[in-house]
Each structure stands twice: as C-alpha cells, then as structure tokens.
Coordinates of C-alpha atoms in Angstrom, one line a residue:
Chain X
D969 CA 71.4 90.4 92.0
T970 CA 74.0 90.1 93.9
E971 CA 72.8 86.4 95.1
V972 CA 75.7 83.6 95.5
T973 CA 73.5 80.3 95.6
Q974 CA 74.9 76.6 96.9
T975 CA 73.4 73.2 96.8
P976 CA 72.9 71.5 99.2
K977 CA 72.1 72.9 101.5
H978 CA 73.2 70.3 103.9
L979 CA 75.5 67.0 103.5
V980 CA 75.4 63.8 105.2
M981 CA 78.3 61.2 103.9
G982 CA 80.0 58.8 105.0
M983 CA 83.7 58.5 104.2
T984 CA 83.9 56.1 101.4
N985 CA 81.1 57.9 98.9
K986 CA 81.8 59.8 95.9
K987 CA 79.8 63.5 96.0
S988 CA 79.8 67.3 94.6
L989 CA 79.1 70.4 96.3
K990 CA 77.5 73.3 94.1
C991 CA 78.1 76.7 93.7
E992 CA 76.4 78.9 91.5
Q993 CA 76.4 83.2 90.0
H994 CA 75.2 84.8 87.7
M995 CA 76.8 89.2 88.5
G996 CA 79.4 88.1 85.4
H997 CA 82.2 87.5 88.6
R998 CA 85.5 86.0 86.8
A999 CA 86.9 85.2 90.1
M1000 CA 85.8 82.4 92.3
Y1001 CA 86.9 80.5 95.4
W1002 CA 85.9 77.7 97.6
Y1003 CA 86.6 78.0 101.7
K1004 CA 85.9 75.8 104.5
Q1005 CA 84.8 77.1 108.2
K1006 CA 84.6 75.3 111.2
A1007 CA 82.1 76.1 114.2
K1008 CA 83.5 79.5 115.5
K1009 CA 86.1 79.6 113.2
P1010 CA 87.5 82.4 110.1
P1011 CA 86.6 80.7 107.2
E1012 CA 89.9 78.9 105.0
L1013 CA 91.0 79.3 101.8
M1014 CA 91.0 76.3 100.4
F1015 CA 90.6 77.8 96.1
V1016 CA 90.6 80.0 94.4
Y1017 CA 89.5 80.2 90.2
S1018 CA 90.3 83.0 87.7
Y1019 CA 88.6 83.2 84.4
E1020 CA 87.6 79.2 85.8
K1021 CA 91.8 78.4 85.6
L1022 CA 92.7 77.5 89.4
S1023 CA 94.6 80.0 90.3
I1024 CA 95.3 79.3 94.1
N1025 CA 95.0 75.6 95.7
E1026 CA 95.8 75.9 99.9
S1027 CA 97.8 73.0 99.7
V1028 CA 94.3 70.7 99.8
P1029 CA 94.5 66.7 100.1
S1030 CA 93.4 65.2 96.7
R1031 CA 90.4 63.6 98.1
F1032 CA 88.7 67.5 97.4
S1033 CA 88.8 68.6 93.9
P1034 CA 86.9 71.7 92.3
E1035 CA 85.8 71.6 89.1
C1036 CA 84.8 75.0 87.4
P1037 CA 83.4 74.2 84.4
N1038 CA 81.9 77.6 82.9
S1039 CA 82.2 81.3 84.3
S1040 CA 78.9 81.0 86.4
L1041 CA 79.5 77.1 88.0
L1042 CA 82.1 76.0 90.8
N1043 CA 81.1 72.6 91.7
L1044 CA 83.8 71.2 94.7
H1045 CA 84.2 67.1 93.8
L1046 CA 84.4 64.5 97.5
H1047 CA 85.9 61.6 98.1
A1048 CA 87.0 59.3 100.4
L1049 CA 86.0 62.2 103.7
Q1050 CA 87.4 62.2 106.9
P1051 CA 85.6 62.9 109.7
E1052 CA 87.7 66.4 110.7
D1053 CA 86.3 67.2 106.6
S1054 CA 83.7 68.3 109.0
A1055 CA 82.9 72.0 108.2
L1056 CA 80.8 73.9 107.0
Y1057 CA 81.9 74.6 103.3
L1058 CA 80.7 78.8 101.1
C1059 CA 81.3 79.0 97.9
A1060 CA 82.5 83.1 97.1
S1061 CA 82.8 85.6 94.1
S1062 CA 84.3 88.3 93.2
Q1063 CA 84.0 90.6 89.9
F1064 CA 87.8 90.0 89.3
G1065 CA 90.8 88.3 91.3
L1066 CA 92.5 91.1 92.5
A1067 CA 92.2 92.2 96.4
D1068 CA 90.3 95.7 95.7
Y1069 CA 87.5 93.4 95.2
E1070 CA 84.2 92.3 97.5
Q1071 CA 84.4 89.1 97.2
Y1072 CA 79.8 88.0 97.5
F1073 CA 79.3 84.9 99.9
G1074 CA 76.3 82.1 99.1
P1075 CA 75.1 81.0 101.9
G1076 CA 77.9 76.9 102.4
T1077 CA 76.8 73.5 103.1
R1078 CA 76.9 71.7 105.6
L1079 CA 79.0 68.7 104.7
T1080 CA 79.1 65.8 107.4
V1081 CA 81.0 62.9 107.5
T1082 CA 80.3 59.4 109.3
Chain L
Q1004 CA 100.1 84.4 108.8
Q1005 CA 95.9 85.0 110.7
P1006 CA 95.3 88.4 111.7
V1007 CA 94.9 89.1 114.8
Q1008 CA 91.7 90.9 116.1
S1009 CA 91.0 92.0 119.5
P1010 CA 88.9 92.5 121.4
Q1011 CA 87.4 89.1 121.1
A1012 CA 83.6 89.5 121.8
V1013 CA 81.9 92.6 123.1
I1014 CA 78.6 93.2 124.7
L1015 CA 77.2 96.6 124.2
R1016 CA 73.6 98.1 125.0
E1017 CA 71.7 99.3 121.7
G1018 CA 73.1 103.0 121.0
E1019 CA 76.9 102.3 122.3
D1020 CA 79.8 102.6 120.6
A1021 CA 82.6 100.3 119.7
V1022 CA 86.1 99.7 118.3
I1023 CA 87.8 96.0 116.5
N1024 CA 90.6 96.5 115.6
C1025 CA 92.4 93.9 113.4
S1026 CA 96.7 93.4 112.8
S1027 CA 99.1 91.6 110.8
S1028 CA 102.2 91.2 111.2
K1029 CA 103.2 91.6 106.9
A1030 CA 102.5 94.4 105.2
L1031 CA 98.8 94.6 103.7
Y1032 CA 97.3 96.1 100.5
S1033 CA 93.4 95.9 101.3
V1034 CA 92.1 95.0 104.5
H1035 CA 88.3 93.8 103.9
W1036 CA 85.4 93.4 106.3
Y1037 CA 82.3 91.0 106.9
R1038 CA 80.3 89.9 109.4
Q1039 CA 78.3 86.8 110.0
K1040 CA 75.3 86.3 112.0
H1041 CA 75.1 82.5 113.7
G1042 CA 74.4 79.9 111.2
E1043 CA 74.1 82.9 107.6
A1044 CA 77.0 83.5 105.2
P1045 CA 79.7 85.9 106.0
V1046 CA 78.4 89.7 104.4
F1047 CA 80.4 92.0 103.3
L1048 CA 81.3 95.5 104.4
M1049 CA 83.7 97.6 102.7
I1050 CA 87.3 97.4 101.6
L1051 CA 90.2 99.7 103.0
L1052 CA 92.4 99.3 100.2
K1053 CA 96.6 100.5 100.7
G1054 CA 96.5 104.7 101.2
G1055 CA 95.2 105.2 104.5
E1056 CA 91.4 105.7 103.5
Q1057 CA 88.4 106.5 106.1
K1058 CA 85.7 104.4 104.1
G1059 CA 81.7 105.1 106.1
H1060 CA 78.6 102.0 105.6
D1061 CA 75.8 104.4 107.6
K1062 CA 77.1 104.8 110.9
I1063 CA 79.5 102.0 110.7
S1064 CA 83.2 103.8 109.5
A1065 CA 86.4 101.8 109.4
S1066 CA 90.2 103.2 108.7
F1067 CA 93.1 101.4 108.2
N1068 CA 96.8 102.8 108.9
E1069 CA 99.0 101.2 106.9
K1070 CA 102.8 102.7 109.6
K1071 CA 101.9 100.1 111.8
Q1072 CA 99.4 97.4 109.4
Q1073 CA 96.2 97.8 111.2
S1074 CA 92.3 98.6 110.0
S1075 CA 90.1 99.4 112.9
L1076 CA 86.2 99.2 112.4
Y1077 CA 83.3 101.8 114.2
L1078 CA 81.0 100.5 115.3
T1079 CA 78.9 104.2 116.3
A1080 CA 75.7 104.1 117.8
S1081 CA 75.5 100.2 117.4
Q1082 CA 72.1 98.7 116.8
L1083 CA 70.7 95.3 117.8
S1084 CA 70.8 94.3 114.1
Y1085 CA 74.8 95.3 114.6
S1086 CA 75.7 91.3 116.2
G1087 CA 77.9 89.0 114.5
T1088 CA 80.7 88.4 114.5
Y1089 CA 83.5 90.6 112.7
F1090 CA 86.3 89.2 110.2
C1091 CA 88.4 91.2 109.3
G1092 CA 90.3 89.3 106.1
T1093 CA 94.1 91.3 104.5
A1094 CA 95.4 90.7 101.6
V1095 CA 99.0 90.7 100.8
H1096 CA 99.2 91.6 97.0
K1097 CA 96.3 92.6 94.8
A1098 CA 97.2 90.3 92.3
A1099 CA 97.9 87.6 94.1
G1100 CA 94.3 85.7 93.6
N1101 CA 92.1 88.0 95.9
K1102 CA 93.7 85.8 98.8
L1103 CA 92.6 86.5 102.5
T1104 CA 93.1 85.1 105.2
F1105 CA 90.8 85.9 107.9
G1106 CA 91.5 87.4 111.6
G1107 CA 89.7 85.0 114.4
G1108 CA 87.3 86.8 114.6
T1109 CA 85.0 89.5 117.3
R1110 CA 81.7 88.4 118.4
V1111 CA 79.2 91.5 118.8
L1112 CA 75.9 91.3 120.5
V1113 CA 74.1 94.5 121.6
K1114 CA 71.4 94.2 124.1
P1115 CA 68.6 96.3 123.8

C-alpha cells in the first residue's frame, strides 16, 4: 500500500478561523513533509519531519503550525490565515529523510481563505 | 535556488518522442522526477543519484550529467497517458532531510 491520505479534500475558512489539515500514511515511512502548491506552480516545501521530529522549517509564518503526533500522522494547524495562503496543501512521505528516497504524495487539501 | 526546466511546454502526437531538461546552478546529490496530472497529486517517476546513472521506467528514461548539473527526462513513443506536468526536484545533500527544490515544470500534452 503506497497511499498517503489527506483530509479534508476541500476547506474554506475565514481569516479568524482555526482549522487543521490531516495527513496519514501506513507505509512505515519515517519522514513526512508539507508542501504548498499554487496554481500552475511547483510544490514548495514548508516543513519536514524525520522520526517525528521537526527537521526543516522553510521560514514558514507562525500562522502555520505543524504537528507529528506519531509516525503515521502529520497535522497542519492553521490560524489567522491570509487570502494569499489559499493553495493546494500537499502532504508527502518517504522511507527516510534522505535524498535517495522517493516521496509519495497525498491528493492534497484545497484551501480557500476568505 | 530553483532548478530551471526546459521547455516550458511541449505538444506531441502519440508515438512521438520528447526530452525535458532540468538544470541547476548548484552541485547536486540527486534529481527526482514527478508527473502531475490536473487536479491530482504528483506521482513519482524516478530518482537519479550522483554518479551519472541512467534509469528507465517503461518508455520513460532519464539521465544525470553530474559535470553539467543537468538531468534529462526522455519520453519515448509517447502515449496519451503521458500528458501532464513534469517536475524535476533537486537535492544538494544526501542528509539534508530529503529537501527537494522543484523546477517550474514542463507541461506535456500528447494528442491522438
């Protein structure tokens, strides 16, 4: 099973709301990632977790708060977002956090901030 | 720094070949290739590691020229299913958390 699942599929939120995105994988992968993708642009790395510890934060604003409760789950907590944060948020995982390993992407959560 | 992909777009007839290039200004450890269809997640195609190894997957193959810091993806005898946007992702260090920087993408449309 090479599946990464993400919920919800779509999310509309106001600028004062708090919401969370969820990502799950059952492949035993020890590295998990959050990417942001705007229309017709490549994915941009936001965060990397390796062995449930945050290893990379690409200078993401604090209104995005990642969490890795266990090796299978990755959350992205959202608070006080701006309309420019509207995008497709992709989760990915790889066996290890090394550049020899392919990343498997989930279908994404399409976020609209109003 | 983002790798540069060329061309930005290509239109093919079924059965034709195409080459997509990915160039970096930095020394690379690995190059990853993905294909993303509209409204879907990127799907992994292949990884090329430092060492210039050429890889293949069905009629899609790729090479990595370490000296030029350039990778090329070859679409041979293209099929309708090859349509999508192709991204290269580059990593400069093996142990840098598998941090990939993606190129701008190449849109491929295969027509019957």
